[in-house]
XYZ file of C-alpha atoms in Angstrom:
637
model
C -17.028 -23.652 -40.740
C -16.993 -25.810 -37.629
C -16.735 -24.343 -34.139
C -13.159 -24.790 -32.866
C -12.710 -27.378 -30.132
C -10.461 -26.371 -27.223
C -8.741 -29.169 -25.329
C -7.718 -27.955 -21.870
C -5.855 -29.649 -19.068
C -7.797 -30.938 -16.057
C -6.240 -28.203 -13.945
C -7.785 -25.422 -16.101
C -11.266 -23.972 -15.854
C -12.945 -21.959 -18.610
C -15.828 -19.487 -18.521
C -17.112 -17.520 -21.492
C -19.898 -15.321 -22.853
C -22.288 -13.165 -20.880
C -21.550 -15.193 -17.747
C -18.073 -13.615 -17.682
C -19.475 -10.121 -18.251
C -21.970 -10.480 -15.426
C -19.362 -11.950 -13.053
C -16.906 -9.105 -13.742
C -19.592 -6.438 -13.342
C -20.850 -7.945 -10.071
C -17.331 -8.115 -8.599
C -16.555 -4.530 -9.649
C -19.851 -3.276 -8.208
C -19.082 -5.050 -4.931
C -15.713 -3.281 -4.621
C -17.307 0.087 -5.507
C -20.067 -0.428 -2.901
C -17.495 -1.160 -0.188
C -15.400 1.913 -1.078
C -18.401 4.201 -1.690
C -18.857 5.213 1.960
C -15.310 6.614 2.159
C -16.012 9.503 -0.259
C -16.244 13.075 1.014
C -15.549 14.887 4.294
C -18.316 12.956 6.104
C -16.915 9.625 4.999
C -16.593 6.461 7.034
C -13.238 4.784 7.734
C -12.388 1.134 7.066
C -10.363 -1.048 9.392
C -9.337 -4.326 7.806
C -7.604 -6.982 9.870
C -6.362 -10.452 9.088
C -5.821 -13.281 11.570
C -2.287 -12.108 12.359
C -3.402 -8.539 13.055
C -2.094 -7.203 9.745
C -4.084 -4.765 7.623
C -4.458 -6.170 4.089
C -7.135 -5.188 1.571
C -7.508 -8.615 -0.026
C -9.353 -10.755 2.582
C -12.347 -8.428 2.572
C -13.395 -9.473 -0.918
C -12.400 -13.134 -0.909
C -16.019 -14.062 -1.582
C -15.337 -13.212 -5.224
C -12.505 -15.682 -5.741
C -13.898 -17.020 -9.098
C -13.400 -13.532 -10.581
C -10.444 -12.638 -8.408
C -8.631 -10.684 -11.118
C -11.646 -8.358 -11.660
C -11.453 -6.765 -8.235
C -7.668 -6.799 -8.405
C -7.867 -4.659 -11.538
C -10.293 -2.310 -9.732
C -7.829 -1.918 -6.866
C -5.074 -1.369 -9.452
C -7.124 1.597 -10.739
C -6.821 3.276 -7.374
C -3.073 2.609 -7.275
C -2.605 4.062 -10.774
C -4.583 7.165 -9.835
C -2.466 7.603 -6.710
C 0.815 7.347 -8.638
C -0.299 9.662 -11.447
C -1.953 12.514 -9.562
C -2.031 11.467 -5.892
C -5.744 12.189 -5.351
C -9.179 10.991 -6.484
C -8.504 7.351 -5.573
C -12.014 6.798 -4.149
C -13.772 8.679 -6.957
C -12.173 6.539 -9.658
C -13.397 3.270 -8.065
C -16.940 4.623 -7.543
C -17.144 5.980 -11.106
C -15.752 2.817 -12.727
C -18.195 0.665 -10.720
C -21.120 2.860 -11.828
C -20.025 2.746 -15.499
C -20.061 -1.057 -15.357
C -23.371 -1.089 -13.468
C -25.210 0.923 -16.171
C -23.610 -1.261 -18.874
C -25.162 -4.427 -17.404
C -28.624 -3.572 -18.806
C -27.167 -3.367 -22.341
C -25.300 -6.655 -21.949
C -28.622 -8.315 -21.025
C -30.201 -6.812 -24.176
C -27.407 -8.432 -26.223
C -25.616 -5.197 -27.113
C -22.107 -5.955 -28.314
C -19.456 -4.790 -25.784
C -17.591 -2.971 -28.583
C -20.647 -0.764 -29.200
C -20.834 0.112 -25.489
C -17.068 0.851 -25.357
C -17.288 3.068 -28.452
C -20.109 5.089 -26.841
C -18.132 5.349 -23.565
C -15.001 6.615 -25.356
C -17.067 9.236 -27.184
C -18.574 10.281 -23.827
C -15.048 10.554 -22.389
C -13.905 12.889 -25.183
C -16.938 15.116 -24.653
C -16.462 15.061 -20.843
C -12.828 16.276 -21.194
C -14.068 19.044 -23.544
C -16.570 20.141 -20.847
C -13.755 20.163 -18.259
C -11.662 22.443 -20.521
C -14.641 24.749 -20.887
C -15.425 25.175 -17.164
C -11.780 25.100 -15.910
C -10.447 28.287 -14.316
C -6.771 29.272 -14.513
C -5.021 30.537 -11.371
C -1.774 32.278 -10.510
C 0.607 29.792 -8.880
C 2.403 32.641 -7.098
C -0.799 33.610 -5.262
C -0.246 31.553 -2.105
C -3.712 32.118 -0.601
C -5.453 30.622 -3.688
C -3.129 27.595 -3.782
C -3.555 27.139 -0.022
C -7.353 27.160 -0.386
C -7.213 24.530 -3.113
C -4.878 22.203 -1.201
C -7.066 22.574 1.916
C -10.243 21.731 -0.004
C -8.597 18.631 -1.520
C -7.383 17.281 1.845
C -10.466 18.481 3.764
C -11.729 14.888 3.877
C -8.541 13.677 5.571
C -7.713 13.128 9.233
C -5.356 16.158 9.411
C -8.037 18.661 8.356
C -8.612 19.229 12.097
C -5.159 20.839 12.336
C -6.081 23.745 10.042
C -3.559 25.045 7.518
C -0.558 23.127 8.923
C -0.352 20.234 6.423
C -1.302 22.434 3.443
C 1.453 24.925 4.373
C 4.034 22.145 4.700
C 3.016 20.700 1.318
C 3.189 24.046 -0.514
C 6.556 24.961 1.056
C 8.054 21.563 0.147
C 6.805 21.476 -3.471
C 7.812 25.088 -4.238
C 11.297 24.331 -2.847
C 11.987 21.395 -5.170
C 10.257 22.821 -8.271
C 12.548 23.148 -11.321
C 11.825 25.448 -14.272
C 11.975 23.604 -17.610
C 11.338 26.742 -19.700
C 8.251 27.748 -21.719
C 6.312 28.141 -18.479
C 6.717 24.457 -17.513
C 7.875 23.276 -14.086
C 8.975 19.826 -12.953
C 8.305 18.774 -9.346
C 9.705 15.372 -8.307
C 8.252 14.798 -4.845
C 9.401 11.154 -4.639
C 13.098 11.779 -5.248
C 13.770 15.114 -3.645
C 11.315 15.413 -0.737
C 12.038 13.164 2.242
C 9.519 12.889 5.076
C 11.321 12.180 8.369
C 9.028 11.037 11.209
C 10.366 11.624 14.731
C 8.013 10.626 17.598
C 7.763 13.212 20.371
C 6.819 16.869 20.586
C 3.668 18.327 19.049
C 2.389 18.214 15.486
C 2.701 22.006 15.354
C 6.505 21.583 15.685
C 6.604 20.028 12.191
C 8.455 22.095 9.588
C 10.053 22.057 6.144
C 13.845 22.276 6.347
C 15.739 24.332 3.781
C 18.052 21.411 3.242
C 18.416 17.773 4.263
C 18.230 15.822 7.505
C 19.615 12.276 7.849
C 19.525 9.820 10.729
C 23.324 9.674 11.154
C 26.045 10.908 13.509
C 29.689 11.714 12.710
C 32.064 8.711 12.693
C 34.145 9.859 15.718
C 31.830 11.944 17.934
C 34.490 12.989 20.433
C 37.068 14.094 17.867
C 35.018 15.439 14.946
C 33.080 18.714 14.956
C 29.298 18.453 15.210
C 28.606 22.025 14.114
C 30.144 23.769 11.093
C 28.996 27.071 9.594
C 29.202 27.353 5.760
C 30.762 23.878 5.344
C 32.618 22.732 2.238
C 31.050 19.321 1.500
C 32.509 16.429 -0.496
C 30.185 13.532 -1.430
C 31.692 10.122 -2.272
C 30.340 6.883 -3.655
C 33.405 4.782 -2.732
C 34.857 3.233 0.430
C 37.677 4.962 2.320
C 39.263 1.706 3.403
C 41.669 -0.876 2.021
C 40.161 -2.654 -0.956
C 39.479 -6.312 -0.260
C 40.370 -8.900 -2.890
C 37.510 -10.135 -5.067
C 38.650 -13.746 -4.681
C 40.028 -15.531 -1.686
C 43.717 -14.633 -1.558
C 46.384 -16.413 0.472
C 49.690 -14.670 1.208
C 52.555 -16.828 2.479
C 54.978 -14.758 4.554
C 58.437 -16.158 5.288
C 59.927 -13.245 7.207
C 58.440 -11.073 9.918
C 59.432 -7.927 8.016
C 57.114 -8.914 5.152
C 54.115 -8.577 7.442
C 55.161 -5.040 8.297
C 55.556 -4.261 4.594
C 51.990 -5.445 3.919
C 50.580 -3.278 6.715
C 52.641 -0.328 5.462
C 51.194 -0.756 1.948
C 47.641 -0.678 3.334
C 48.370 2.439 5.385
C 49.953 4.212 2.427
C 46.974 3.369 0.204
C 44.471 4.829 2.715
C 46.721 7.838 3.420
C 46.925 8.526 -0.317
C 43.080 8.438 -0.576
C 42.723 10.874 2.325
C 45.370 13.271 0.963
C 43.573 13.409 -2.403
C 40.428 14.480 -0.513
C 42.133 16.852 1.960
C 43.866 18.934 -0.726
C 40.427 20.444 -1.534
C 40.112 21.613 2.114
C 36.676 20.120 2.899
C 34.904 20.549 6.240
C 32.604 17.542 5.804
C 33.078 14.259 3.921
C 30.040 12.023 3.340
C 30.396 8.566 1.786
C 27.868 5.886 0.884
C 30.352 3.115 1.708
C 32.604 2.254 4.651
C 35.277 4.400 6.292
C 38.176 2.672 8.095
C 39.658 3.668 11.460
C 42.864 4.770 9.758
C 41.001 7.065 7.346
C 39.033 8.417 10.320
C 42.384 9.177 12.036
C 43.729 11.172 9.053
C 40.448 13.114 8.674
C 40.305 13.907 12.411
C 43.921 15.093 12.266
C 42.941 17.553 9.506
C 39.837 18.717 11.452
C 37.382 17.222 8.941
C 34.057 15.660 10.040
C 32.901 12.489 8.275
C 29.655 10.509 7.926
C 29.645 7.001 6.447
C 27.146 4.514 5.000
C 24.614 7.107 3.888
C 21.753 5.901 1.653
C 22.038 6.612 -2.068
C 18.745 8.551 -2.049
C 19.919 10.710 0.881
C 23.232 11.379 -0.868
C 21.358 12.521 -4.002
C 19.266 14.906 -1.902
C 22.357 16.346 -0.183
C 23.920 16.898 -3.632
C 20.790 18.752 -4.807
C 20.638 20.861 -1.647
C 24.324 21.789 -1.276
C 25.367 21.953 -4.932
C 27.978 19.187 -4.530
C 28.650 16.444 -7.093
C 28.836 12.775 -6.044
C 32.294 11.429 -6.988
C 33.120 7.740 -7.552
C 36.921 7.941 -7.073
C 38.860 10.436 -4.925
C 41.527 10.908 -7.653
C 38.805 12.282 -9.958
C 37.834 15.080 -7.530
C 37.705 18.640 -8.854
C 37.158 21.930 -7.098
C 33.759 22.295 -8.793
C 32.595 19.020 -7.142
C 32.807 20.561 -3.651
C 29.415 21.728 -2.342
C 29.385 25.237 -0.852
C 25.636 25.920 -0.959
C 24.856 24.797 2.626
C 24.772 27.427 5.383
C 25.032 25.112 8.395
C 25.977 21.550 9.279
C 24.851 20.440 12.719
C 24.266 17.169 14.555
C 21.392 17.226 17.058
C 20.015 14.600 19.400
C 16.248 14.170 19.166
C 14.897 11.588 21.568
C 17.391 8.711 21.672
C 18.859 9.218 18.210
C 21.278 11.604 16.513
C 20.287 13.454 13.341
C 22.626 15.333 11.002
C 21.173 18.575 9.576
C 22.560 20.208 6.419
C 20.350 23.306 6.323
C 20.100 27.012 5.438
C 21.019 26.165 1.835
C 21.139 29.030 -0.681
C 19.023 27.490 -3.444
C 18.021 23.985 -2.336
C 16.388 21.731 -4.923
C 15.759 19.063 -2.277
C 14.282 19.284 1.195
C 13.230 17.297 4.235
C 9.857 17.573 5.955
C 10.356 16.988 9.686
C 7.173 15.597 11.269
C 6.745 15.535 15.041
C 3.855 13.874 16.833
C 2.734 11.917 19.856
C 2.858 8.407 18.382
C 3.999 6.442 15.350
C 0.398 5.732 14.292
C -0.410 9.454 14.284
C 2.765 10.218 12.305
C 1.979 7.510 9.735
C -1.494 8.965 9.163
C -0.104 12.521 8.914
C 2.512 11.325 6.425
C -0.171 9.753 4.195
C -2.186 12.986 4.273
C 0.942 15.039 3.570
C 1.736 12.903 0.512
C -1.770 13.623 -0.851
C -1.381 17.347 -0.136
C 2.017 17.448 -1.874
C 0.556 15.650 -4.897
C -2.225 18.263 -5.133
C 0.297 21.101 -4.831
C 2.456 19.471 -7.527
C -0.564 19.179 -9.861
C -1.338 22.888 -9.453
C 2.278 23.889 -10.135
C 2.427 21.690 -13.260
C -1.031 22.628 -14.602
C -2.534 25.649 -12.772
C -6.211 25.031 -13.596
C -9.153 24.486 -11.253
C -12.569 22.893 -11.650
C -15.437 23.027 -9.119
C -15.579 20.311 -6.447
C -18.543 18.937 -4.483
C -19.886 16.952 -7.477
C -20.538 20.155 -9.477
C -18.146 19.122 -12.278
C -19.771 15.692 -12.655
C -23.272 17.209 -12.736
C -22.233 19.722 -15.423
C -20.630 16.929 -17.483
C -23.730 14.740 -17.008
C -26.152 17.519 -18.089
C -24.028 18.395 -21.163
C -23.728 14.747 -22.250
C -27.507 14.246 -21.866
C -28.081 17.178 -24.227
C -25.528 15.840 -26.722
C -26.982 12.315 -26.622
C -29.923 13.448 -28.779
C -27.475 14.192 -31.605
C -25.723 10.796 -31.369
C -26.876 8.539 -34.189
C -27.461 4.826 -34.190
C -27.422 2.250 -31.450
C -24.606 4.019 -29.541
C -27.049 6.672 -28.340
C -28.330 4.631 -25.389
C -24.948 3.609 -23.868
C -23.819 7.243 -24.381
C -26.810 8.482 -22.372
C -26.196 5.796 -19.708
C -22.600 7.045 -19.341
C -23.992 10.553 -18.780
C -26.221 9.223 -15.976
C -23.276 7.288 -14.444
C -21.396 10.562 -13.787
C -24.106 11.454 -11.251
C -22.805 8.671 -8.963
C -20.243 11.040 -7.392
C -22.672 13.790 -6.195
C -25.228 11.121 -5.218
C -22.637 9.327 -3.052
C -21.611 12.649 -1.459
C -25.260 13.329 -0.562
C -25.683 9.811 0.861
C -22.580 10.164 3.046
C -23.849 13.534 4.373
C -27.098 11.899 5.469
C -29.406 14.260 3.553
C -32.450 13.332 1.454
C -30.703 12.041 -1.666
C -33.696 12.202 -4.064
C -34.612 15.804 -3.201
C -31.003 16.985 -3.295
C -30.244 15.294 -6.622
C -33.513 16.562 -8.199
C -32.712 20.132 -7.122
C -29.154 19.882 -8.451
C -30.267 18.367 -11.763
C -32.740 21.241 -12.146
C -29.999 23.831 -11.633
C -27.660 22.061 -14.088
C -30.398 21.216 -16.627
C -29.124 23.457 -19.435
C -25.441 23.092 -18.632
C -25.624 26.296 -16.599
C -24.670 26.958 -12.953
C -21.496 24.909 -13.397
C -20.286 25.936 -9.918
C -23.350 24.655 -8.034
C -22.656 21.496 -6.019
C -22.976 19.831 -2.616
C -21.209 21.117 0.475
C -19.697 17.856 1.751
C -19.901 18.905 5.415
C -23.531 20.041 5.593
C -25.074 18.388 2.534
C -26.554 21.734 1.478
C -26.558 22.918 -2.139
C -24.013 25.725 -2.439
C -21.878 27.739 -4.869
C -18.497 26.008 -4.927
C -16.682 29.254 -5.799
C -18.032 30.989 -2.702
C -17.445 27.934 -0.496
C -13.898 27.590 -1.951
C -14.404 23.896 -2.739
C -12.118 23.138 -5.691
C -10.537 20.232 -7.505
C -7.380 20.253 -9.586
C -8.024 19.895 -13.331
C -5.368 17.146 -13.621
C -7.034 15.030 -10.910
C -10.523 15.273 -12.416
C -9.358 14.552 -15.981
C -7.286 11.570 -14.816
C -10.257 10.219 -12.801
C -12.550 10.281 -15.857
C -9.938 8.720 -18.153
C -8.910 5.937 -15.758
C -12.486 5.001 -14.782
C -13.897 4.830 -18.330
C -10.856 3.076 -19.820
C -10.936 0.460 -17.037
C -14.684 -0.112 -17.538
C -14.105 -0.615 -21.281
C -11.269 -3.054 -20.582
C -13.461 -5.195 -18.296
C -16.376 -5.134 -20.776
C -14.164 -6.352 -23.627
C -13.354 -9.594 -21.789
C -15.631 -12.453 -22.812
C -13.502 -15.489 -21.990
C -11.577 -16.481 -18.862
C -9.327 -19.532 -18.636
C -8.137 -19.910 -15.053
C -5.894 -22.446 -13.347
C -7.515 -24.386 -10.511
C -5.889 -26.680 -7.987
C -5.708 -30.269 -9.191
C -7.799 -32.652 -7.108
C -5.867 -35.341 -5.242
C -6.651 -38.999 -5.721
C -8.591 -40.601 -2.847
C -6.260 -41.708 -0.069
C -3.302 -39.813 -1.480
C -1.472 -37.021 0.282
C -2.013 -36.034 3.867
C -4.801 -37.350 6.015
C -7.713 -35.019 6.677
C -7.508 -32.919 9.793
C -9.260 -34.385 12.854
C -12.792 -33.162 13.394
C -13.263 -31.639 16.838
C -16.600 -32.469 18.400
C -18.327 -29.643 20.271
C -20.455 -29.903 23.393
C -23.512 -29.032 21.296
C -22.907 -31.981 18.947
C -22.608 -34.383 21.824
C -25.556 -33.053 23.764
C -27.712 -33.202 20.646
C -27.380 -36.970 20.681
C -29.600 -38.768 23.129
C -27.007 -41.249 24.329
C -26.842 -42.621 27.836
C -23.683 -41.881 29.721
C -23.455 -45.183 31.653
C -20.868 -47.764 30.629
C -23.499 -50.505 30.472
C -25.551 -48.724 27.808
C -22.404 -48.042 25.786
C -21.024 -51.569 25.979
C -24.382 -53.134 25.146
C -24.580 -51.193 21.892
C -21.456 -52.883 20.469
C -20.796 -56.388 19.289
C -17.609 -57.743 20.973
C -15.849 -58.845 17.765
C -17.031 -56.244 15.281
C -14.806 -53.190 14.773
C -16.749 -50.105 15.771
C -17.403 -47.478 13.087
C -16.769 -43.767 13.400
C -20.435 -43.082 14.120
C -21.060 -45.851 16.628
C -17.678 -45.505 18.297
C -16.487 -41.949 18.665
C -19.661 -40.177 19.767
C -20.839 -42.690 22.425
C -17.314 -42.963 23.840
C -17.041 -39.192 23.970
C -20.273 -39.014 25.932
C -19.719 -42.043 28.106
C -16.065 -41.488 28.971
C -16.192 -37.688 29.023
C -13.209 -36.842 31.254
C -14.279 -33.587 32.835
C -13.289 -30.616 30.675
C -11.156 -32.627 28.226
C -12.100 -32.470 24.524
C -12.212 -35.572 22.334
C -10.936 -35.633 18.766
C -12.421 -38.291 16.471
C -10.412 -38.990 13.309
C -10.690 -41.573 10.534
C -7.584 -42.338 8.478
C -8.074 -44.881 5.656
C -9.687 -47.839 7.456
C -8.323 -46.922 10.892
C -10.553 -45.408 13.516
C -9.015 -43.579 16.483
C -10.259 -41.623 19.446
C -7.727 -39.320 21.062
C -8.255 -37.081 24.078
C -6.832 -33.569 23.852
C -6.044 -32.660 27.414
C -4.208 -30.041 29.412
C -3.903 -32.058 32.649
C -3.515 -35.793 32.870
C -5.828 -35.846 35.892
C -8.828 -35.340 33.594
C -8.154 -38.514 31.597
C -10.305 -41.590 32.375
C -8.660 -44.279 34.454
C -8.174 -47.751 32.992
C -10.173 -49.204 35.906
C -13.188 -47.032 34.974
C -13.332 -48.209 31.358
C -12.044 -51.737 31.840
C -15.425 -53.423 31.306
C -15.908 -51.673 27.995
C -12.387 -52.488 26.764
C -12.793 -56.203 27.696
C -15.880 -56.525 25.487
C -14.085 -54.943 22.526
C -11.504 -57.556 21.674
C -10.478 -55.691 18.491
C -9.777 -52.377 20.272
C -6.337 -51.499 21.638
C -5.552 -48.611 23.891
C -2.496 -46.588 24.835
C -2.023 -45.796 28.477
C 0.167 -43.433 30.404
C 0.536 -43.642 34.185
C -2.587 -45.775 34.502
C -4.802 -43.524 32.415
C -6.232 -44.002 28.893
C -4.550 -41.683 26.401
C -5.692 -43.176 23.091
C -8.073 -45.860 21.764
C -7.643 -47.458 18.331
C -8.453 -50.586 16.314
């Protein structure tokens, strides 16, 4: 059977075989090495800037453009981890990079990638079994235990300096929105029902979790509508309280003046009818996602009802969850059961320059707002990121209340157990299986490196303690680098986070190893002379000074033949040196067969005068020049 022949377009580039494997592994290792220093409480921080002052991740690794998708998939790992469990984003990159690094030796020995992947998947199954064995169940209602776990998980973050504040906020928020599903299961949707509102000013200690919802809105008519209502009856609408506009352009031809009054009367009656349908339920507060006309505002004010318009859909959903109201699409469908009576207080407050509406003191809120105060927007943004991580950890504990030791102790226990089991693995898969066991040690080794302790001594001591799969709670204290009992030091990890880290890292490593062919699109080369001209090359002082060329006009003019067009080499550089106009820079450019010398200048006084270069220009009969106010602006053929 003949080898198939692939015919590809000129714009496509193909790479295959071990070259692809090595390229992918190198790119993944590079990403892992960059991220490695950010692991643990003694981690370094990364500041990445582009030319515009933005903060993207991509430009840092542009050196690996030929395998651009490899590092993109590594970054995607971190994003997946963040969405699933909200923590362990650094660990997953470091572990995946190490798994690929140990696989490189087997690729060089011509092991088939499928064999390596099979061994890795077997190692993953055994690692999850070890996690189940060493995991410790906790009581979710014991606040001190949950607080200790959340604190240990966000101890590496910026806000750890503020003590229990962020952990307390996270636990309060997640327990508020938790919903019992029965059979001991709880659902906590922190994206939908927890809103983080950042208000610059005040101190970070003023931050709190509201038993209800806060929105950045004021009532429609501040002077006429009440800004404070105790035990309000709330109606939520998803429709406009204004005259409905025609879908198509409509022209009405009016013959008599009375017809105009009839039209206006119809509009008024329509809006009045809408308001009466709402007012018969005796609400104190009406909130709509759409517009509210002046006429509707008049009828609501007359009835002593406050109104807020153009509220976001997400905010309206949270208010419904907090107050017990039901969002209604049409006022004529309103029922008494749709009115929310769960809120204890509606109040509009001014914080800084803006008004905020508070619907708080709810009886059984299933949505809440976390109000963050702080000195600056940058500080608040960092606190918000840390709070999101803390809330994710708290959610994981509520959903699956199991703990495993932190500080690299879990990885060392898994590594020691897999090393023991590797002797019972038959066939060629034994060696990749053992390599996977060694790869798990990357996490405690990185922690030790970031603490600045002697890595070899620390790792040897830890491996000795974990040799028989014992001392599962012995790990590294991330602050001091000392070997300690994680249970006594209260350094924990959530079971969900650790299991997800192992699964994501190993599955991603297997995916990258299975790729042996890449067909990528490359930019088609332009034909010579087509498209735009190349950008002018700017000569520097160093280039000019490096050339031993006399600066007198005589030496310049003598080096040229009067009738021969000067070339770019014999023309631009000598002219630049000979006619150097003070601080002006000279740009030499060659377009097709044309040669030009143009002075970039800020002041016309620095340009050479025609009188100064006249002798040179007379000798060059084929050179024309452009002048402006008696000074040479441009020379060309």
